[in-house]
PDB file of C-alpha atoms in Angstrom:
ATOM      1  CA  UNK A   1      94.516  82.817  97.917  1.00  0.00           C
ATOM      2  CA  UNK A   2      90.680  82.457  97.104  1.00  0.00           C
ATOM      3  CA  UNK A   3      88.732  84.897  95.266  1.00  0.00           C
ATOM      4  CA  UNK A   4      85.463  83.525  96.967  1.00  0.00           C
ATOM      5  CA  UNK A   5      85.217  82.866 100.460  1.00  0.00           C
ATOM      6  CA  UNK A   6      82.699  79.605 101.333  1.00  0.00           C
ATOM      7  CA  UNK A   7      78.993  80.763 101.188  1.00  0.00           C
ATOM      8  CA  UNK A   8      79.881  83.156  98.196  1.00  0.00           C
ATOM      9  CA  UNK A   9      81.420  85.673 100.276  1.00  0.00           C
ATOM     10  CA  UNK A  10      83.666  88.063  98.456  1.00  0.00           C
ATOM     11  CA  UNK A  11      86.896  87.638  99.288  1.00  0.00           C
ATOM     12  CA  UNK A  12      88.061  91.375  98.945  1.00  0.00           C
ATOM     13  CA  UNK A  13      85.781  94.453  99.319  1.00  0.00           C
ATOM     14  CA  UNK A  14      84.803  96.451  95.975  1.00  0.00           C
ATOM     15  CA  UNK A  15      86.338  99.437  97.477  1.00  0.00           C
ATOM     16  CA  UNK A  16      89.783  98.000  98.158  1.00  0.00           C
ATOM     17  CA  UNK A  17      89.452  96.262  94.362  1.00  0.00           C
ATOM     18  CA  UNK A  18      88.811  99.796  93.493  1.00  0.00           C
ATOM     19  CA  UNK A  19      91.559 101.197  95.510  1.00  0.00           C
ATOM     20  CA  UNK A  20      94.413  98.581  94.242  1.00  0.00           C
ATOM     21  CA  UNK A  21      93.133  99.796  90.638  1.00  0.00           C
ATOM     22  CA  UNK A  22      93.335 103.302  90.853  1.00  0.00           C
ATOM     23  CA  UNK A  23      96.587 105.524  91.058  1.00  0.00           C
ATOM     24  CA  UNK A  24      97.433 109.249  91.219  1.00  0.00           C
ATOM     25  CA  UNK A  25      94.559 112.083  91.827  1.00  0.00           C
ATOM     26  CA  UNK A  26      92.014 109.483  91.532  1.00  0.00           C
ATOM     27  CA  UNK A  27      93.217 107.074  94.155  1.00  0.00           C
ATOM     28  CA  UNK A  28      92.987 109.645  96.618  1.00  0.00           C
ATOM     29  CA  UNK A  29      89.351 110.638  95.526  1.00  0.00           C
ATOM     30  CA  UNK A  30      88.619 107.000  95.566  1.00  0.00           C
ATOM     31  CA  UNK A  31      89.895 106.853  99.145  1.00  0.00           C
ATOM     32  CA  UNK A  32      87.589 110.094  99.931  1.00  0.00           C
ATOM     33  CA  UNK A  33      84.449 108.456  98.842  1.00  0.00           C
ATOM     34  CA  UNK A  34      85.650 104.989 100.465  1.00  0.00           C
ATOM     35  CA  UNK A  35      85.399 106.958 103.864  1.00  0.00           C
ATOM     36  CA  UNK A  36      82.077 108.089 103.236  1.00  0.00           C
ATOM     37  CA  UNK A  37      80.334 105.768 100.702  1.00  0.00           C
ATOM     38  CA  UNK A  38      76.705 106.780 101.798  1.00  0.00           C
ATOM     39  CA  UNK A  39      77.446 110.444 100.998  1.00  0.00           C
ATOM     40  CA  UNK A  40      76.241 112.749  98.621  1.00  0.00           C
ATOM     41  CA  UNK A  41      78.430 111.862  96.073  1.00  0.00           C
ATOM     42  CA  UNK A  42      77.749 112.861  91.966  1.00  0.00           C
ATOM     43  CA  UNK A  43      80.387 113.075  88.852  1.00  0.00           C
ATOM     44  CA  UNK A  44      80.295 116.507  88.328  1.00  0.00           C
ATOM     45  CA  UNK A  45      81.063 117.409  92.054  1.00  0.00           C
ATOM     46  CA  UNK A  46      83.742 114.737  92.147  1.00  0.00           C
ATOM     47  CA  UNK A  47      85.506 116.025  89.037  1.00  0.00           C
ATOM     48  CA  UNK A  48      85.247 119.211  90.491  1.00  0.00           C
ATOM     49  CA  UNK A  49      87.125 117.680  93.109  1.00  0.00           C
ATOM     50  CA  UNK A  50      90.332 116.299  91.498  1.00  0.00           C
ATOM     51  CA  UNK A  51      89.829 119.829  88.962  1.00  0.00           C
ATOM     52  CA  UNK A  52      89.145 118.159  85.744  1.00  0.00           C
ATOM     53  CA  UNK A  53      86.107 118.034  83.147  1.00  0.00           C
ATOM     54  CA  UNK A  54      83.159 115.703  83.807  1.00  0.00           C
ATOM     55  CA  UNK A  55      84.048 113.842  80.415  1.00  0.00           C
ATOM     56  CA  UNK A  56      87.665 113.648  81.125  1.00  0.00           C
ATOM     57  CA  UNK A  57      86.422 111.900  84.937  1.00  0.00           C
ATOM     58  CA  UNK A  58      84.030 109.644  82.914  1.00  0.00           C
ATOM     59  CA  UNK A  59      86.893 108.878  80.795  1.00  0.00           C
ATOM     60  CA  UNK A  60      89.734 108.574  83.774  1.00  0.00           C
ATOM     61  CA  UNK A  61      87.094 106.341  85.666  1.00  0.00           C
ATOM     62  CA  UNK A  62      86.753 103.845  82.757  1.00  0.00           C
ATOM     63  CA  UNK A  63      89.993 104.186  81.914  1.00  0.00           C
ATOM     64  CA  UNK A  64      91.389 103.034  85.639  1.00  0.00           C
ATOM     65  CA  UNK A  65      88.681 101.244  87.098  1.00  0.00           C
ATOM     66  CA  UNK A  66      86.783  99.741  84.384  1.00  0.00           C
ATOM     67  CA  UNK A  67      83.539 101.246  84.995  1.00  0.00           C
ATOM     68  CA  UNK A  68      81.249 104.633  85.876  1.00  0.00           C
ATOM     69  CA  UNK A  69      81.439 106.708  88.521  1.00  0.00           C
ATOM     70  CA  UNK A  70      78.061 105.388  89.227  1.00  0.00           C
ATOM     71  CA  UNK A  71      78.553 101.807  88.938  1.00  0.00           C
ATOM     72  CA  UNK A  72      81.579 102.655  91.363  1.00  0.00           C
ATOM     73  CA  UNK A  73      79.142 104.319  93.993  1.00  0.00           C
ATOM     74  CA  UNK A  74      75.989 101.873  93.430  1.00  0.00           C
ATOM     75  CA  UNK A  75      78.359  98.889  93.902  1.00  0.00           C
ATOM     76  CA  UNK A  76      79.919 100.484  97.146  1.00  0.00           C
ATOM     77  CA  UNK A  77      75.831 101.069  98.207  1.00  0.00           C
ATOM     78  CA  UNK A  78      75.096  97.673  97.555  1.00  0.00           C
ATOM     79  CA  UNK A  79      78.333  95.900  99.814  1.00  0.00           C
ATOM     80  CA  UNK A  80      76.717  98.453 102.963  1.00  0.00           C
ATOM     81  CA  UNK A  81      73.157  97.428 102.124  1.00  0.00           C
ATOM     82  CA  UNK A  82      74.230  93.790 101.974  1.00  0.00           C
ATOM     83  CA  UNK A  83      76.423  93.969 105.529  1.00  0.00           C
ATOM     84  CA  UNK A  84      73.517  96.219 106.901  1.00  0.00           C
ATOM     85  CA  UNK A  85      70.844  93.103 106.005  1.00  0.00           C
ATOM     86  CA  UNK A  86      73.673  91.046 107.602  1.00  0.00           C
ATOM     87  CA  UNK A  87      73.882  92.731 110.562  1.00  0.00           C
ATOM     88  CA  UNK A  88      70.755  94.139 111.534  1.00  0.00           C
ATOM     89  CA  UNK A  89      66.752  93.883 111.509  1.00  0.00           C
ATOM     90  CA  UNK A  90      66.278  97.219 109.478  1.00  0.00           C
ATOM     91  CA  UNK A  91      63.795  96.198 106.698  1.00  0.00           C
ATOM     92  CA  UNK A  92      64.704  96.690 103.075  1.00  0.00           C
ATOM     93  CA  UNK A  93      62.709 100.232 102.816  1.00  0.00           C
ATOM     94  CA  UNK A  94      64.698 101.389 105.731  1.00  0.00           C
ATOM     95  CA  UNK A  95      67.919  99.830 104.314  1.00  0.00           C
ATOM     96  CA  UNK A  96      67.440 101.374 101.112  1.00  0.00           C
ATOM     97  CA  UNK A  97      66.689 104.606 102.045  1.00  0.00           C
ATOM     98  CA  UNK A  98      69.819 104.795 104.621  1.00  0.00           C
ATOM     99  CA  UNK A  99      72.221 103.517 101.599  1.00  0.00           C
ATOM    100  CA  UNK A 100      70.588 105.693  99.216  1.00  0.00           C
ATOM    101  CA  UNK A 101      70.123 102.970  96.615  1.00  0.00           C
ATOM    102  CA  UNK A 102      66.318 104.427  95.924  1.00  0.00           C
ATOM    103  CA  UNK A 103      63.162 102.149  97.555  1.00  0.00           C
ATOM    104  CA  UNK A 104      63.086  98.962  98.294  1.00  0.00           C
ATOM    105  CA  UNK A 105      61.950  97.796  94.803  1.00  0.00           C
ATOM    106  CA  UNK A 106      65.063  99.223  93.208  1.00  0.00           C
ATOM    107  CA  UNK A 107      67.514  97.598  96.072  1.00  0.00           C
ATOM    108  CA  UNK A 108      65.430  94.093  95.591  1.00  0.00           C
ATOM    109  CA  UNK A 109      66.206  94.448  92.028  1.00  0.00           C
ATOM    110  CA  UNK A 110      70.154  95.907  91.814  1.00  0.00           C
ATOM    111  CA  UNK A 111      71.095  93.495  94.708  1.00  0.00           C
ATOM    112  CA  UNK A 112      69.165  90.311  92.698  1.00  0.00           C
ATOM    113  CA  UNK A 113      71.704  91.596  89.660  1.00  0.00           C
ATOM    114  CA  UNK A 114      74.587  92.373  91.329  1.00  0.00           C
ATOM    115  CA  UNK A 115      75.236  89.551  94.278  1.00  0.00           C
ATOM    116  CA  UNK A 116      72.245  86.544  92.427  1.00  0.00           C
ATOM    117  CA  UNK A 117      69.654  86.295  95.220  1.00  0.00           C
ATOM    118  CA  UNK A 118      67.406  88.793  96.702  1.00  0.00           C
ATOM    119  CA  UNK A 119      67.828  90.692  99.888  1.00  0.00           C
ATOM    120  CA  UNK A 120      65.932  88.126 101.384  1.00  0.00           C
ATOM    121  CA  UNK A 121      67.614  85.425 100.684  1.00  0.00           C
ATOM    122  CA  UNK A 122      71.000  86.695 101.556  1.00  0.00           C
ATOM    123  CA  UNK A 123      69.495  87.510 104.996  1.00  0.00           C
ATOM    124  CA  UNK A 124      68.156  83.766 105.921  1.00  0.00           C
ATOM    125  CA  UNK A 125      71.576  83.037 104.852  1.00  0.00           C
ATOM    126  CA  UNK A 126      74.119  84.864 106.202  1.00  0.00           C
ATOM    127  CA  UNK A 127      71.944  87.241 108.958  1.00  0.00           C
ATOM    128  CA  UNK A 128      72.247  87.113 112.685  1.00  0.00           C
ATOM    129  CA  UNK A 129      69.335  84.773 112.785  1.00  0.00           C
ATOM    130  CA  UNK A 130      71.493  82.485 110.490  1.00  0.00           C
ATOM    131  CA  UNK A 131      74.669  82.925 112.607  1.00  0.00           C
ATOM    132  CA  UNK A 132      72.543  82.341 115.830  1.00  0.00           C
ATOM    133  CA  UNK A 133      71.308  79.535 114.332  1.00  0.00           C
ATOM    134  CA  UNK A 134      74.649  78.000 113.527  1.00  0.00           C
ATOM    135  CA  UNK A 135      75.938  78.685 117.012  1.00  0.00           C
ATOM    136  CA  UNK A 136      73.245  76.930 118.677  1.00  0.00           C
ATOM    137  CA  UNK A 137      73.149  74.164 116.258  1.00  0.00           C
ATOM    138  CA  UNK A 138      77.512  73.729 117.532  1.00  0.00           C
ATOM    139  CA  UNK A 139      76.742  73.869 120.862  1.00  0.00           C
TER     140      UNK A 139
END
């Protein structure tokens, strides 16, 4: 089995990484945000949630998953903006607004970190206009 798929794709989805990690009360929260990653999540309403203290979910979170609540929900944001520039023409302000990852300066600059190319990039590369492209270019 490959951990990268050609072209850099991720082979497996941060939320089922996330899911495979995480056991007990905080699978099933995991499993609750996975459903809705775009909502209005936060860590004190989602310790609330699984009735413990917001240190003791910082801790549990670390603990289980190897990083922070918001890492968790930023890198979940980031895999919908990245199918969403994919997928569709929605420009980056739009995309980051829907995804709630801030403007489009703050998406440029957390996608650059987290994936290694801008938004931009990623589009020519793997958007519809890429994959159209490619199809053509077979025919």
């Amino acid at each position: 089995m490959f951990l990268h798929r050609p072209g850099d794709q991720a082979q497996f989805s941060e939320g089922l990484r996330c899911q495979l990690a995480s056991h007990g009360r905080l699978r099933t929260l995991i499993d609750q945000v996975l459903n809705d990653p775009l909502g209005d999540w936060n860590s004190a309403g989602l310790a609330e949630s699984i009735a413990v203290t917001p240190r003791h979910f910082q801790r549990l979170f670390r603990q289980q998953l190897q990083m922070t609540p918001f890492e968790f929900l930023t890198r979940l944001r980031l895999e919908s903006a990245r199918r969403l520039l994919a997928e569709s023409d929605a420009s980056l302000a739009q995309i980051a607004e829907h995804c709630r990852v801030g403007g489009a300066e703050q998406l440029r600059r957390q996608f650059q970190r987290r994936y290694g190319l801008a938004p931009s990039a990623y589009r020519a590369r793997f958007g519809r206009a890429a994959a159209n492209s490619e199809t053509r270019e077979a025919s």
